[in-house]
Amino acid sequence: MSLDVVDLRAFYASPLGHVARRFIGRTMLRFWPDCARQRVLGLGFSTPYLSVLGMEAERVIAFMPAAQGVVNWPSTGLSASALVEPTLLPLPTASIDRVVLVHALEETESPDDLLDEVARVLSPGGRMILVVPNRRGLWARMDGTPFGQGRPFSRTQLAALMRAAEFSPEHWAEALYVPPLKRRLLMRSAPAWEQIGAGLSLPFAGVHVIDATKQFYRRAPLRATRRSFAFRPILLPQPTPTPRSARPSQADPAG
């Protein structure tokens, strides 16, 4: 079942949603401290993070999947959000500098097609932040939050998907070590959970947060080629010459 935009908005308005936004957003800012003069695209439900990352950006757009629904964003001024098909983005090739994917990859039926489309709209050397539920994490095992919906991924699976789409991971981090329980004591102690979990590299973080760069080139498929040889003339054997005396005599035209 696909995520609904109403449920997503309600989650980020809750205390647990504030915790998720705080720690995921802090990791994003560590990767991208400055987006000045950049064209930024958010795909999925990324508006809670675009409000932080896109403060100095040249342009910020929020695309939301048709199966999820769309909300107006930002709340003031002209709307910069739209309902789209994630694997057919209405953007020219190489028209975006940075893309933020949150609640997107785990919800699509074709993750490889989604990353290929992101690579298409990114300019050469453009960057992508990908936030995906961790397959080994507690948040993926409990369906009370959006990170418990869809398909979680392991680090190995994400690395293979990015490599196939010509993305090179630059930074890799985990976030949300605190259990996804709506208890005040846990939420107050969330900073300690994050510090201990990150310091010990514990495997049960809620999400992967990856900063990846689009490569400048794409591999050309290998094709079978024939080896070329220098031209060499083929010499046929000549017939053995017949002696002149052995040739048949011809009648003398004077006789």
GROMACS .gro file of C-alpha atoms in nm, residues 15-202:
model
  188
   15PRO     CA    1   0.689   1.477   1.803
   16LEU     CA    2   0.839   1.160   1.651
   17GLY     CA    3   0.836   1.326   1.308
   18HIS     CA    4   1.023   1.624   1.452
   19VAL     CA    5   1.288   1.383   1.582
   20ALA     CA    6   1.323   1.221   1.237
   21ARG     CA    7   1.344   1.556   1.061
   22ARG     CA    8   1.601   1.685   1.310
   23PHE     CA    9   1.852   1.403   1.276
   24ILE     CA   10   1.806   1.329   0.905
   25GLY     CA   11   1.818   1.700   0.824
   26ARG     CA   12   2.134   1.746   1.030
   27THR     CA   13   2.304   1.469   0.830
   28MET     CA   14   2.193   1.628   0.503
   29LEU     CA   15   2.334   1.965   0.606
   30ARG     CA   16   2.665   1.802   0.690
   31PHE     CA   17   2.679   1.673   0.331
   32TRP     CA   18   2.542   1.989   0.166
   33PRO     CA   19   2.617   2.291   0.386
   34ASP     CA   20   2.559   2.530   0.097
   35CYS     CA   21   2.318   2.505  -0.199
   36ALA     CA   22   2.364   2.863  -0.316
   37ARG     CA   23   2.295   2.917  -0.688
   38GLN     CA   24   2.187   2.554  -0.724
   39ARG     CA   25   1.870   2.417  -0.885
   40VAL     CA   26   1.729   2.173  -0.629
   41LEU     CA   27   1.461   1.908  -0.687
   42GLY     CA   28   1.287   1.713  -0.411
   43LEU     CA   29   1.126   1.383  -0.509
   44GLY     CA   30   0.889   1.181  -0.291
   45PHE     CA   31   0.790   1.366   0.026
   46SER     CA   32   1.096   1.582   0.077
   47THR     CA   33   0.943   1.916   0.172
   48PRO     CA   34   1.037   1.892   0.544
   49TYR     CA   35   1.402   1.882   0.433
   50LEU     CA   36   1.384   2.118   0.135
   51SER     CA   37   1.288   2.396   0.374
   52VAL     CA   38   1.632   2.353   0.534
   53LEU     CA   39   1.851   2.272   0.232
   54GLY     CA   40   1.705   2.518  -0.016
   55MET     CA   41   1.737   2.841   0.181
   56GLU     CA   42   1.997   2.991  -0.056
   57ALA     CA   43   1.919   2.786  -0.367
   58GLU     CA   44   1.846   2.948  -0.702
   59ARG     CA   45   1.531   2.738  -0.746
   60VAL     CA   46   1.359   2.464  -0.544
   61ILE     CA   47   1.092   2.227  -0.679
   62ALA     CA   48   0.901   1.955  -0.494
   63PHE     CA   49   0.770   1.664  -0.706
   64MET     CA   50   0.537   1.416  -0.537
   65PRO     CA   51   0.437   1.076  -0.681
   66ALA     CA   52   0.087   1.042  -0.825
   67ALA     CA   53   0.015   0.739  -0.603
   68GLN     CA   54   0.099   0.944  -0.292
   69GLY     CA   55  -0.082   1.269  -0.359
   70VAL     CA   56   0.036   1.626  -0.344
   71VAL     CA   57   0.014   1.917  -0.101
   72ASN     CA   58   0.077   2.283  -0.162
   73TRP     CA   59   0.432   2.387  -0.079
   74PRO     CA   60   0.558   2.624   0.045
   75SER     CA   61   0.272   2.743   0.260
   76THR     CA   62   0.329   3.105   0.157
   77GLY     CA   63   0.396   3.251  -0.185
   78LEU     CA   64   0.377   3.072  -0.517
   79SER     CA   65   0.343   2.695  -0.512
   80ALA     CA   66   0.652   2.495  -0.608
   81SER     CA   67   0.501   2.146  -0.577
   82ALA     CA   68   0.354   1.922  -0.848
   83LEU     CA   69   0.209   1.573  -0.894
   84VAL     CA   70   0.425   1.359  -1.126
   85GLU     CA   71   0.506   1.010  -1.242
   86PRO     CA   72   0.847   0.952  -1.075
   87THR     CA   73   0.998   0.759  -1.366
   88LEU     CA   74   0.882   1.018  -1.624
   89LEU     CA   75   0.978   1.354  -1.481
   90PRO     CA   76   0.858   1.660  -1.678
   91LEU     CA   77   1.204   1.814  -1.690
   92PRO     CA   78   1.466   1.853  -1.964
   93THR     CA   79   1.780   1.643  -1.954
   94ALA     CA   80   2.061   1.783  -1.733
   95SER     CA   81   1.840   2.064  -1.599
   96ILE     CA   82   1.886   2.006  -1.223
   97ASP     CA   83   2.196   2.044  -1.003
   98ARG     CA   84   2.085   1.853  -0.693
   99VAL     CA   85   1.811   1.600  -0.612
  100VAL     CA   86   1.678   1.495  -0.272
  101LEU     CA   87   1.490   1.163  -0.255
  102VAL     CA   88   1.290   1.091   0.062
  103HIS     CA   89   1.002   0.839   0.082
  104ALA     CA   90   1.059   0.767  -0.287
  105LEU     CA   91   1.287   0.472  -0.363
  106GLU     CA   92   1.119   0.231  -0.121
  107GLU     CA   93   0.776   0.312  -0.265
  108THR     CA   94   0.844   0.274  -0.637
  109GLU     CA   95   0.787  -0.051  -0.825
  110SER     CA   96   1.104  -0.001  -1.026
  111PRO     CA   97   1.393   0.146  -0.823
  112ASP     CA   98   1.639   0.113  -1.111
  113ASP     CA   99   1.412   0.309  -1.348
  114LEU     CA  100   1.368   0.579  -1.085
  115LEU     CA  101   1.742   0.627  -1.039
  116ASP     CA  102   1.795   0.625  -1.416
  117GLU     CA  103   1.540   0.907  -1.448
  118VAL     CA  104   1.709   1.103  -1.169
  119ALA     CA  105   2.041   1.060  -1.349
  120ARG     CA  106   1.881   1.191  -1.670
  121VAL     CA  107   1.761   1.520  -1.520
  122LEU     CA  108   2.083   1.576  -1.322
  123SER     CA  109   2.361   1.775  -1.484
  124PRO     CA  110   2.701   1.603  -1.519
  125GLY     CA  111   2.862   1.604  -1.178
  126GLY     CA  112   2.524   1.675  -1.014
  127ARG     CA  113   2.459   1.539  -0.667
  128MET     CA  114   2.183   1.332  -0.507
  129ILE     CA  115   2.090   1.272  -0.144
  130LEU     CA  116   1.906   0.945  -0.096
  131VAL     CA  117   1.720   0.863   0.226
  132VAL     CA  118   1.606   0.499   0.244
  133PRO     CA  119   1.486   0.274   0.530
  134ASN     CA  120   1.755   0.041   0.658
  135ARG     CA  121   1.665  -0.323   0.615
  136ARG     CA  122   1.829  -0.410   0.946
  137GLY     CA  123   1.683  -0.117   1.139
  138LEU     CA  124   1.401  -0.101   1.391
  139TRP     CA  125   1.212   0.166   1.197
  140ALA     CA  126   1.166  -0.068   0.897
  141ARG     CA  127   1.019  -0.338   1.124
  142MET     CA  128   0.747  -0.121   1.274
  143ASP     CA  129   0.472   0.014   1.050
  144GLY     CA  130   0.373   0.303   1.277
  145THR     CA  131   0.590   0.546   1.077
  146PRO     CA  132   0.639   0.610   0.703
  147PHE     CA  133   0.981   0.444   0.724
  148GLY     CA  134   0.806   0.117   0.807
  149GLN     CA  135   0.623   0.118   0.473
  150GLY     CA  136   0.745   0.002   0.134
  151ARG     CA  137   1.063  -0.195   0.075
  152PRO     CA  138   1.371  -0.135   0.292
  153PHE     CA  139   1.719  -0.178   0.150
  154SER     CA  140   2.054  -0.306   0.267
  155ARG     CA  141   2.376  -0.117   0.202
  156THR     CA  142   2.482  -0.377  -0.056
  157GLN     CA  143   2.154  -0.344  -0.248
  158LEU     CA  144   2.178   0.036  -0.257
  159ALA     CA  145   2.539   0.026  -0.375
  160ALA     CA  146   2.442  -0.203  -0.664
  161LEU     CA  147   2.148   0.019  -0.765
  162MET     CA  148   2.359   0.334  -0.764
  163ARG     CA  149   2.640   0.170  -0.957
  164ALA     CA  150   2.396   0.055  -1.228
  165ALA     CA  151   2.261   0.411  -1.262
  166GLU     CA  152   2.614   0.560  -1.283
  167PHE     CA  153   2.613   0.720  -0.937
  168SER     CA  154   2.924   0.728  -0.723
  169PRO     CA  155   2.859   0.745  -0.344
  170GLU     CA  156   3.066   1.023  -0.185
  171HIS     CA  157   2.939   1.005   0.174
  172TRP     CA  158   2.741   0.739   0.356
  173ALA     CA  159   2.576   0.779   0.695
  174GLU     CA  160   2.302   0.628   0.909
  175ALA     CA  161   2.046   0.806   1.124
  176LEU     CA  162   1.755   0.734   1.362
  177TYR     CA  163   1.911   0.500   1.615
  178VAL     CA  164   1.638   0.587   1.865
  179PRO     CA  165   1.352   0.330   1.864
  180PRO     CA  166   1.038   0.458   1.684
  181LEU     CA  167   0.822   0.465   1.996
  182LYS     CA  168   0.607   0.760   2.097
  183ARG     CA  169   0.741   0.783   2.449
  184ARG     CA  170   0.863   1.110   2.594
  185LEU     CA  171   1.159   0.951   2.768
  186LEU     CA  172   1.288   0.801   2.443
  187MET     CA  173   1.240   1.122   2.248
  188ARG     CA  174   1.417   1.326   2.514
  189SER     CA  175   1.708   1.082   2.505
  190ALA     CA  176   1.720   1.073   2.121
  191PRO     CA  177   2.047   1.276   2.099
  192ALA     CA  178   2.220   1.022   2.323
  193TRP     CA  179   2.091   0.734   2.108
  194GLU     CA  180   2.224   0.906   1.795
  195GLN     CA  181   2.562   0.981   1.947
  196ILE     CA  182   2.616   0.629   2.081
  197GLY     CA  183   2.482   0.457   1.768
  198ALA     CA  184   2.694   0.663   1.528
  199GLY     CA  185   3.002   0.642   1.750
  200LEU     CA  186   2.987   0.261   1.768
  201SER     CA  187   2.861   0.215   1.408
  202LEU     CA  188   2.570   0.004   1.533
   0.00000   0.00000   0.00000
